[in-house]
Coordinates of C-alpha atoms in Angstrom, one line a residue:
M1 CA -94.7 89.1 112.1
V2 CA -96.0 88.6 115.6
L3 CA -98.8 86.1 116.1
K4 CA -100.8 87.3 119.1
E5 CA -103.4 84.6 119.3
I6 CA -104.4 81.1 118.3
D7 CA -107.8 80.7 116.8
S8 CA -109.8 77.5 116.3
T9 CA -108.4 77.0 112.8
Q10 CA -104.9 77.1 114.0
F11 CA -105.6 74.9 117.0
R12 CA -107.1 72.3 114.7
D13 CA -103.9 72.5 112.6
M14 CA -101.8 72.1 115.8
V15 CA -103.7 68.9 116.8
R16 CA -103.7 67.5 113.3
V17 CA -100.0 67.9 112.7
A18 CA -99.1 66.7 116.3
T19 CA -101.1 63.6 115.7
H20 CA -99.5 63.0 112.3
R21 CA -96.0 63.5 113.8
M22 CA -96.7 61.2 116.7
G23 CA -98.1 58.5 114.4
K24 CA -95.1 58.8 112.1
N25 CA -92.7 58.3 115.0
A26 CA -94.6 55.8 117.1
E27 CA -92.3 52.9 116.2
F28 CA -89.3 55.0 117.1
V29 CA -90.7 55.7 120.5
N30 CA -91.5 52.0 120.9
S31 CA -87.8 51.2 120.2
L32 CA -86.8 53.2 123.2
N33 CA -88.3 50.6 125.5
V34 CA -85.8 49.9 128.3
F35 CA -86.4 46.2 128.7
P36 CA -85.3 44.1 125.7
V37 CA -88.6 42.2 125.6
P38 CA -91.5 42.2 123.0
D39 CA -93.2 45.3 124.3
G40 CA -93.4 48.4 122.2
D41 CA -96.3 49.9 124.0
T42 CA -95.3 53.5 124.7
G43 CA -95.3 54.9 121.2
T44 CA -98.4 52.9 120.2
N45 CA -100.3 53.9 123.3
M46 CA -99.5 57.6 122.9
N47 CA -100.3 57.5 119.2
L48 CA -103.7 55.9 119.8
T49 CA -104.4 58.3 122.7
I50 CA -103.8 61.5 120.8
A51 CA -105.5 60.1 117.7
S52 CA -108.6 59.6 119.8
G53 CA -108.5 63.2 120.9
A54 CA -107.8 64.4 117.3
K55 CA -110.9 62.5 116.1
A56 CA -113.0 64.2 118.7
V57 CA -111.6 67.6 117.7
S58 CA -112.3 66.9 114.0
E59 CA -116.0 66.1 114.8
N60 CA -116.5 69.4 116.7
P61 CA -117.5 72.3 114.4
S62 CA -117.1 75.0 117.0
T63 CA -115.1 78.1 116.3
N64 CA -114.2 78.5 120.0
V65 CA -110.8 77.1 121.0
S66 CA -112.2 76.2 124.5
D67 CA -114.7 73.8 122.9
L68 CA -111.9 72.2 120.9
T69 CA -109.6 71.8 123.9
E70 CA -112.6 70.2 125.7
S71 CA -113.1 67.7 122.8
L72 CA -109.4 67.0 122.8
A73 CA -109.3 66.3 126.5
K74 CA -112.4 64.1 126.5
G75 CA -111.3 62.2 123.4
M76 CA -107.9 61.5 124.9
L77 CA -109.5 60.5 128.2
M78 CA -111.6 57.8 126.6
G79 CA -108.8 56.7 124.3
A80 CA -106.0 56.7 126.8
R81 CA -104.0 53.5 126.8
G82 CA -101.1 52.6 129.1
N83 CA -99.4 54.9 131.6
S84 CA -98.0 57.2 129.0
G85 CA -101.4 57.6 127.3
V86 CA -103.1 58.3 130.7
I87 CA -100.5 60.9 131.6
I88 CA -100.8 62.8 128.3
S89 CA -104.6 62.7 128.6
Q90 CA -104.2 64.3 132.0
L91 CA -101.8 66.9 130.6
F92 CA -104.5 67.9 128.2
R93 CA -107.3 67.7 130.7
G94 CA -105.4 70.4 132.7
F95 CA -104.8 72.3 129.4
Y96 CA -108.6 72.3 128.8
K97 CA -109.4 73.4 132.3
A98 CA -107.2 76.4 131.9
T99 CA -108.8 77.5 128.6
Q100 CA -112.5 77.2 129.5
G101 CA -114.6 80.0 128.0
M102 CA -111.8 81.2 125.6
K103 CA -112.5 81.8 122.0
T104 CA -108.8 82.2 121.2
L105 CA -105.6 81.8 123.1
N106 CA -103.0 84.5 123.6
A107 CA -99.3 83.9 124.6
Q108 CA -100.0 84.0 128.3
E109 CA -103.1 81.9 128.1
L110 CA -101.2 79.3 126.1
S111 CA -98.5 79.2 128.7
N112 CA -101.0 79.0 131.5
A113 CA -102.6 76.0 129.8
F114 CA -99.4 74.1 129.6
T115 CA -98.6 74.9 133.2
N116 CA -102.0 73.7 134.4
G117 CA -101.6 70.6 132.4
V118 CA -98.5 69.7 134.3
T119 CA -100.1 70.4 137.6
T120 CA -103.0 68.1 136.7
A121 CA -100.7 65.3 135.4
Y122 CA -98.5 65.3 138.5
K123 CA -101.6 65.0 140.8
A124 CA -102.8 62.0 138.7
V125 CA -99.6 60.0 139.4
M126 CA -99.4 58.5 142.8
K127 CA -95.6 58.7 143.1
P128 CA -94.3 61.0 140.4
V129 CA -90.9 60.0 139.1
E130 CA -88.5 62.5 137.6
G131 CA -86.7 61.5 134.4
T132 CA -90.0 60.6 132.8
I133 CA -92.6 62.3 130.6
L134 CA -93.6 64.3 133.6
T135 CA -90.1 66.0 133.8
V136 CA -90.3 66.8 130.1
A137 CA -93.8 68.3 130.4
R138 CA -92.8 70.3 133.5
V139 CA -89.6 71.9 132.1
A140 CA -91.3 72.6 128.8
A141 CA -94.1 74.5 130.6
E142 CA -91.5 76.4 132.7
E143 CA -89.7 77.5 129.6
G144 CA -93.0 78.6 128.0
A145 CA -93.9 80.5 131.1
T146 CA -90.6 82.3 131.2
K147 CA -91.0 83.3 127.5
A148 CA -94.6 84.4 128.0
N149 CA -93.3 87.0 130.5
D150 CA -91.2 88.6 127.8
T151 CA -93.4 88.4 124.7
D152 CA -97.0 88.3 123.5
D153 CA -96.0 86.2 120.5
V154 CA -97.6 82.7 120.8
E155 CA -95.1 81.4 118.2
E156 CA -92.2 82.3 120.5
V157 CA -93.9 80.7 123.5
M158 CA -94.5 77.5 121.6
K159 CA -90.9 77.5 120.5
A160 CA -89.8 77.9 124.1
V161 CA -92.0 74.9 125.1
V162 CA -90.4 72.8 122.4
E163 CA -86.9 73.8 123.4
G164 CA -87.7 73.2 127.1
A165 CA -88.9 69.7 126.2
K166 CA -85.8 69.0 124.2
K167 CA -83.6 70.2 127.0
A168 CA -85.5 68.1 129.6
L169 CA -85.4 65.0 127.4
K170 CA -81.6 65.1 127.3
T171 CA -81.5 65.0 131.1
T172 CA -83.7 62.0 131.6
P173 CA -80.8 59.5 131.6
D174 CA -79.2 61.5 134.3
L175 CA -82.3 61.4 136.4
L176 CA -83.2 57.7 135.8
P177 CA -80.1 55.5 136.0
I178 CA -81.7 52.6 134.1
L179 CA -82.0 54.9 131.0
K180 CA -78.3 55.7 131.1
Q181 CA -77.5 52.1 131.7
V182 CA -79.4 51.1 128.5
G183 CA -78.4 54.2 126.6
V184 CA -81.8 55.7 125.8
V185 CA -83.9 58.7 126.7
D186 CA -87.3 58.3 128.3
S187 CA -89.7 57.0 125.6
G188 CA -92.8 58.9 127.0
G189 CA -90.8 62.1 127.1
Q190 CA -89.7 61.6 123.5
G191 CA -93.3 61.0 122.5
L192 CA -94.4 64.2 124.1
L193 CA -91.6 66.1 122.3
F194 CA -93.0 64.9 119.0
I195 CA -96.5 66.1 120.0
Y196 CA -95.2 69.5 121.0
E197 CA -93.1 69.8 117.8
G198 CA -96.2 69.0 115.9
F199 CA -98.0 71.8 117.7
L200 CA -95.3 74.2 116.7
E201 CA -95.4 73.1 113.1
G202 CA -99.1 73.5 113.1
I203 CA -98.8 77.1 114.3
L204 CA -95.9 78.0 111.9
G205 CA -97.3 76.1 108.9
E206 CA -93.8 74.8 108.2
N207 CA -93.9 71.8 105.9
F208 CA -97.6 71.6 106.7
A209 CA -98.8 71.9 103.1
D210 CA -96.3 69.2 102.1
Q211 CA -97.3 66.8 104.8
Y212 CA -99.9 64.2 103.8
Q213 CA -102.6 64.5 106.4
P214 CA -104.8 61.3 106.2
D215 CA -108.4 61.6 106.9
A216 CA -109.5 59.6 109.9
G217 CA -111.9 57.6 107.7
E218 CA -109.8 57.0 104.7
M219 CA -108.4 53.6 105.6
D220 CA -111.8 52.6 106.8
E221 CA -113.2 53.4 103.4
M222 CA -110.5 51.4 101.7
I223 CA -110.9 48.4 103.9
N224 CA -114.0 46.9 105.4
A225 CA -112.8 45.7 108.8
M226 CA -115.6 43.3 109.2
H227 CA -113.9 40.9 106.8
H228 CA -111.7 39.9 109.8
Q229 CA -114.7 38.6 111.7
S230 CA -116.3 36.8 108.8
V231 CA -113.1 34.9 108.2
Q232 CA -111.8 34.5 111.7
S233 CA -115.0 33.1 113.1
Q234 CA -114.5 30.0 110.9
L235 CA -110.9 29.4 112.2
A236 CA -109.2 28.1 115.2
T237 CA -106.9 30.8 116.7
Q238 CA -103.8 28.5 116.1
D239 CA -104.8 28.2 112.4
I240 CA -104.2 31.9 111.7
K241 CA -101.1 31.9 109.5
N242 CA -100.3 35.6 109.4
G243 CA -101.3 37.1 112.7
Y244 CA -100.8 40.8 112.3
C245 CA -103.2 43.0 110.3
T246 CA -100.9 45.7 109.1
E247 CA -101.9 49.0 107.5
I248 CA -99.7 51.8 106.2
M249 CA -99.9 54.9 104.2
V250 CA -96.9 56.1 102.2
D251 CA -96.6 59.7 101.0
L252 CA -94.9 59.1 97.7
T253 CA -94.2 62.8 97.1
A254 CA -91.9 63.1 100.2
D255 CA -88.1 63.1 99.9
V256 CA -86.4 60.3 101.8
P257 CA -82.8 59.1 101.8
N258 CA -82.0 56.6 98.9
K259 CA -85.6 56.9 97.7
K260 CA -86.6 54.3 95.1
P261 CA -89.0 54.8 92.2
F262 CA -92.5 53.5 92.9
N263 CA -94.2 50.9 90.7
L264 CA -97.5 49.6 92.0
D265 CA -97.3 46.2 90.4
E266 CA -93.8 45.5 91.8
F267 CA -95.0 47.0 95.1
R268 CA -97.9 44.5 95.3
K269 CA -95.7 41.6 94.2
H270 CA -93.2 42.2 97.0
L271 CA -95.8 42.6 99.7
S272 CA -97.6 39.5 98.6
G273 CA -94.5 37.5 99.4
I274 CA -94.5 38.5 103.0
G275 CA -98.2 38.2 103.8
D276 CA -101.7 37.5 102.5
S277 CA -105.1 39.4 102.3
L278 CA -103.2 42.1 100.5
L279 CA -104.8 45.3 99.3
A280 CA -102.5 48.0 97.9
V281 CA -103.8 51.0 96.0
S282 CA -102.2 54.3 94.9
D283 CA -103.3 57.5 93.3
G284 CA -99.7 58.4 92.4
D285 CA -99.1 60.7 95.4
V286 CA -100.1 58.3 98.2
A287 CA -100.0 54.5 98.5
K288 CA -102.3 52.7 101.0
V289 CA -101.6 49.2 102.1
H290 CA -103.4 46.5 104.0
V291 CA -101.8 43.1 104.5
H292 CA -101.9 40.2 107.0
T293 CA -98.3 39.2 107.9
E294 CA -96.1 37.8 110.6
H295 CA -93.6 40.6 110.1
P296 CA -95.1 44.1 110.3
G297 CA -91.6 45.6 110.5
E298 CA -90.8 44.4 107.0
V299 CA -93.8 46.1 105.7
F300 CA -92.8 49.4 107.3
Q301 CA -89.2 49.1 106.1
Y302 CA -90.2 48.2 102.5
G303 CA -92.8 51.1 102.3
S304 CA -90.4 53.6 103.7
Q305 CA -88.1 53.2 100.7
F306 CA -90.7 54.9 98.5
G307 CA -91.6 57.9 100.6
Q308 CA -92.6 59.0 104.1
L309 CA -94.8 56.7 106.2
G310 CA -98.0 58.3 107.3
K311 CA -100.6 56.4 109.2
I312 CA -99.5 53.0 110.5
K313 CA -101.6 50.4 112.3
I314 CA -101.1 46.9 113.6
D315 CA -103.7 44.6 115.1
N316 CA -102.9 41.2 116.6
M317 CA -105.6 39.1 114.9
R318 CA -105.0 36.1 117.1
I319 CA -106.0 38.2 120.2
Q320 CA -108.9 39.7 118.3
H321 CA -109.9 36.2 117.2
E322 CA -110.1 35.0 120.8
T323 CA -112.6 37.7 121.5
I324 CA -114.6 37.0 118.4
V325 CA -114.8 33.3 119.1
E326 CA -116.0 34.0 122.6
G327 CA -118.9 35.7 121.0
D328 CA -119.8 37.8 124.0
E329 CA -118.5 41.2 123.2
D330 CA -121.9 42.7 122.8
K331 CA -123.7 40.5 125.3
Q332 CA -125.3 42.5 128.1
E333 CA -125.1 40.7 131.4
S334 CA -126.9 41.5 134.7
V335 CA -125.1 40.7 137.9
D336 CA -125.0 42.5 141.2
F337 CA -121.2 42.5 141.6
A338 CA -118.9 42.0 138.6
V339 CA -115.2 41.2 138.5
I340 CA -113.6 42.3 135.2
A341 CA -110.1 41.1 134.3
V342 CA -107.6 42.0 131.5
A343 CA -106.1 38.9 130.0
S344 CA -104.9 37.3 126.8
G345 CA -104.9 33.6 125.9
N346 CA -107.8 31.2 125.9
G347 CA -106.4 29.2 128.7
I348 CA -105.8 32.2 130.9
R349 CA -109.3 33.5 130.2
K350 CA -110.8 30.1 131.3
L351 CA -108.7 30.2 134.5
F352 CA -110.1 33.6 135.4
E353 CA -113.7 32.5 134.5
S354 CA -113.3 29.4 136.7
E355 CA -112.4 31.6 139.6
G356 CA -115.6 33.8 139.1
V357 CA -114.5 36.6 136.8
N358 CA -117.6 37.8 134.9
R359 CA -115.9 39.6 131.9
I360 CA -112.5 39.4 130.3
I361 CA -111.0 42.3 128.4
S362 CA -108.6 41.0 125.8
G363 CA -105.2 42.7 126.3
G364 CA -102.0 42.8 128.3
Q365 CA -98.4 43.2 127.1
T366 CA -98.2 44.9 123.7
M367 CA -102.0 45.4 123.7
N368 CA -103.2 47.7 126.5
P369 CA -106.9 48.4 126.5
S370 CA -108.1 52.0 126.6
T371 CA -110.1 53.7 129.3
A372 CA -113.1 53.4 127.0
D373 CA -112.6 49.6 126.6
I374 CA -112.7 49.2 130.4
I375 CA -115.7 51.4 130.8
D376 CA -117.4 49.4 128.0
A377 CA -116.8 46.2 129.9
I378 CA -118.1 47.6 133.1
K379 CA -121.3 48.8 131.4
K380 CA -121.8 45.4 129.6
S381 CA -121.5 43.6 132.9
G382 CA -124.8 45.1 133.9
A383 CA -123.5 45.2 137.5
K384 CA -124.3 47.6 140.3
K385 CA -120.7 47.6 141.5
A386 CA -117.5 46.1 140.1
I387 CA -113.8 45.2 140.6
V388 CA -111.2 45.5 137.9
L389 CA -108.0 43.4 137.7
P390 CA -105.6 45.2 135.3
N391 CA -103.0 42.3 135.5
N392 CA -100.4 44.6 134.0
G393 CA -98.6 47.6 135.5
N394 CA -99.1 49.6 132.3
I395 CA -102.9 49.2 132.5
I396 CA -103.5 50.2 136.2
M397 CA -103.7 54.0 135.4
A398 CA -106.2 53.5 132.6
A399 CA -108.3 51.3 134.9
K400 CA -108.3 53.9 137.6
Q401 CA -109.3 56.6 135.1
A402 CA -112.2 54.4 134.0
A403 CA -113.3 53.9 137.6
E404 CA -113.4 57.7 138.1
V405 CA -115.8 58.3 135.3
S406 CA -117.9 55.1 135.8
D407 CA -121.6 55.3 136.7
I408 CA -121.3 52.6 139.3
P409 CA -118.8 52.1 142.2
V410 CA -115.7 50.5 140.8
G411 CA -112.6 49.3 142.7
I412 CA -109.2 48.7 141.2
V413 CA -107.0 46.0 142.6
P414 CA -103.5 46.9 141.4
T415 CA -102.5 43.6 140.0
K416 CA -99.4 43.8 137.8
T417 CA -99.3 40.2 136.6
I418 CA -101.7 37.4 135.6
S419 CA -100.4 35.4 138.7
Q420 CA -101.4 38.3 141.0
G421 CA -104.8 38.5 139.4
L422 CA -105.5 34.8 139.9
T423 CA -104.4 35.0 143.5
A424 CA -106.5 38.1 144.2
M425 CA -109.6 36.2 143.1
L426 CA -109.2 33.8 146.0
S427 CA -110.2 36.6 148.4
F428 CA -113.1 38.0 146.4
D429 CA -116.3 38.1 148.4
P430 CA -119.5 39.0 146.4
D431 CA -121.3 39.9 149.6
A432 CA -118.7 42.4 150.8
S433 CA -118.4 46.0 149.7
V434 CA -116.1 47.3 146.9
D435 CA -113.7 48.9 149.4
D436 CA -113.5 45.8 151.6
N437 CA -112.9 43.6 148.5
V438 CA -110.1 45.9 147.2
E439 CA -108.4 45.8 150.6
A440 CA -108.6 42.0 151.0
M441 CA -107.6 41.2 147.4
T442 CA -104.8 43.7 147.5
E443 CA -103.4 42.2 150.7
D444 CA -103.1 38.8 149.0
L445 CA -100.8 40.2 146.3
D446 CA -97.8 40.0 148.6
T447 CA -98.3 36.2 148.9
V448 CA -97.4 35.4 145.3
V449 CA -94.1 35.8 143.4
S450 CA -94.6 36.3 139.7
G451 CA -92.3 35.0 137.0
E452 CA -92.3 35.4 133.2
V453 CA -90.1 33.9 130.5
T454 CA -89.9 35.5 127.1
Q455 CA -87.3 36.1 124.4
A456 CA -85.0 39.1 124.2
N457 CA -85.3 41.2 121.1
R458 CA -81.9 42.9 121.4
D459 CA -78.5 42.7 123.1
T460 CA -78.0 44.8 126.2
T461 CA -77.0 44.7 129.9
I462 CA -79.4 45.4 132.7
N463 CA -78.6 45.4 136.4
G464 CA -75.6 43.2 135.8
V465 CA -77.4 40.7 133.6
E466 CA -75.8 40.4 130.1
I467 CA -78.6 39.8 127.6
H468 CA -78.3 38.4 124.1
K469 CA -80.9 38.8 121.4
N470 CA -83.1 35.7 121.0
D471 CA -82.0 34.3 124.4
Y472 CA -84.7 33.5 126.9
L473 CA -85.2 36.0 129.8
G474 CA -86.4 35.1 133.2
I475 CA -88.2 38.0 134.8
V476 CA -89.1 37.9 138.6
D477 CA -91.6 40.5 139.9
G478 CA -90.6 42.9 137.1
D479 CA -86.8 42.4 137.3
I480 CA -84.7 40.5 134.7
K481 CA -82.8 37.9 136.6
I482 CA -81.9 35.2 134.0
D483 CA -80.6 35.1 130.5
N484 CA -80.1 31.7 128.9
A485 CA -80.2 30.4 125.3
D486 CA -82.0 27.3 126.4
L487 CA -85.7 27.7 127.2
I488 CA -85.9 24.8 129.7
K489 CA -82.8 26.0 131.6
A490 CA -83.9 29.6 131.6
T491 CA -87.3 28.7 133.0
T492 CA -85.9 26.4 135.6
E493 CA -83.4 29.0 136.7
T494 CA -86.2 31.6 136.9
V495 CA -88.2 29.4 139.2
E496 CA -85.2 28.9 141.4
K497 CA -85.0 32.7 141.8
M498 CA -88.6 32.8 142.9
L499 CA -88.3 30.3 145.7
D500 CA -88.0 31.0 149.5
D501 CA -88.5 28.9 152.6
D502 CA -92.3 29.4 152.5
T503 CA -92.9 28.4 148.9
E504 CA -95.3 25.5 148.6
I505 CA -96.9 25.6 145.2
I506 CA -95.5 26.4 141.7
T507 CA -98.0 27.1 138.9
I508 CA -96.7 27.1 135.4
M509 CA -98.8 28.4 132.5
Y510 CA -97.3 27.7 129.1
G511 CA -98.0 30.1 126.2
R512 CA -98.6 30.0 122.5
D513 CA -94.9 29.6 121.8
A514 CA -94.4 26.7 124.3
N515 CA -96.0 23.4 125.0
K516 CA -97.0 21.0 127.8
E517 CA -94.0 18.7 127.2
Q518 CA -91.6 21.7 127.8
A519 CA -93.5 22.6 131.0
E520 CA -93.2 19.0 132.2
K521 CA -89.4 19.1 131.6
V522 CA -89.2 22.1 133.8
V523 CA -91.2 20.4 136.5
S524 CA -89.0 17.3 136.3
A525 CA -85.8 19.4 136.7
L526 CA -87.2 21.2 139.7
K527 CA -88.6 18.1 141.4
A528 CA -85.1 16.6 141.4
E529 CA -84.0 19.4 143.6
H530 CA -87.2 20.2 145.5
D531 CA -89.3 17.1 146.3
D532 CA -91.4 19.1 148.8
L533 CA -92.9 21.4 146.2
E534 CA -96.3 20.9 144.5
F535 CA -96.6 21.7 140.8
E536 CA -99.6 22.7 138.6
I537 CA -99.4 23.0 134.8
H538 CA -102.0 24.9 132.7
D539 CA -102.3 25.7 129.0
G540 CA -102.5 29.5 129.2
G541 CA -102.3 30.1 125.4
Q542 CA -100.8 33.6 126.1
P543 CA -98.8 35.5 123.5
V544 CA -95.4 37.1 124.2
Y545 CA -94.5 34.9 127.2
N546 CA -93.4 31.3 126.8
F547 CA -94.2 30.7 130.4
L548 CA -96.0 32.6 133.2
I549 CA -95.2 31.3 136.6
S550 CA -96.5 31.9 140.1
A551 CA -94.8 30.8 143.4
E552 CA -97.0 30.7 146.5

């Protein structure tokens, strides 16, 4: 039977199933991260972005598809996190623009919407790179367009879009050598394929009735999130024993390999051994879990033995706690010119504040703020104009998207590291214009070399550097340069890679998983070879990175 158009009910199904599929596979997409460092942003960011769009669709009662595509686009725009999230929000912004005024979508209109989405997304990226999510979106749209010339069946067009996405995804390692070197496909492209496959399943109804589709408010009804604040406000950040608030839903009716029989008491007993603040309930078909743990992956792995994982969610409570203790999330300020920075770690926050930053958005690696988060910070600054320092390459696009929809002039200084952000602040002039400040602050970014030291989470080889799991990696301006099992040696060797004839000052910020004594050992080793250098040590308190280093 030929399906000639998609109505509002079918479009809702498409979005709902796509969101479910993306959420179910978010961790897999995260695992495709090229760098063997604690990251895992892509799948999480895409999941949160499309979930924001799906929520907006679910709240719109309209029977016109165009109204729903508008809600999807706006929801994704505000919820967009990371580069991958911003790109898919732009894909569906273009999708919406092509469907304005349409009550339903026929095959040609559906194809046109995908094509316009690609055009919009490519325009949003300053320097589009092939072998990424853009390639997957483009080839998928091209295959859909070809099929739309031959048929008026929307099912066939959507199948062609999915097949085009699959075909393009396989080529990404050939287009981006780093992907082939590491042996993965592009993570953003894989995420987009999951979304498109969900669209197709929503149209066909395949397995749809058997899929558990969690209501957006179900977990909120089960757990009152405010308990985090009431407890955390009484603690020091370092006293939080189990730092990850982890939530999962398990569809106990689904068939999975080597499935185990479910017993709620045993289920609770096991989970209580790997965390605290446990809440586990079940109606026989679905199990819902909330637990605070240091090992979210163990919760996922254990739950998946009893059925198919549905909604998964992880919040870093240590980062949340920093924000809560600051106590200024809802404080409305009033300044003429605000500087807003993204940072994590109490020490890092204090450094930015000492340089004149007005508001800090908690975030960075593994926790990218959304477009809405950045807009909210701009509004709460009460300023007439603002500068935003993203301080992470994966946050720049969301910051730019926030600037475009802000009610006041906002400039984005494209800082990719904390070190660049701190250096940029040295050139901030509150009496100058937004554009003049962006120009001056951006010029200073070339004067600092940024270094980061963290632990590898898997074995691999990148650009000739053989990397071993749990070794310490030295990263210089985004490139892995050092692998060493010894933290002090890895950090010392990283700094050596950062030096040139003009280097005068080395600043070392030790993180949550390092200490002042270790930083001093690094400085002593370097002073023995470079008595002309000046050194500064700060307690940054940042997660993920043992040390953040700047060389100026």
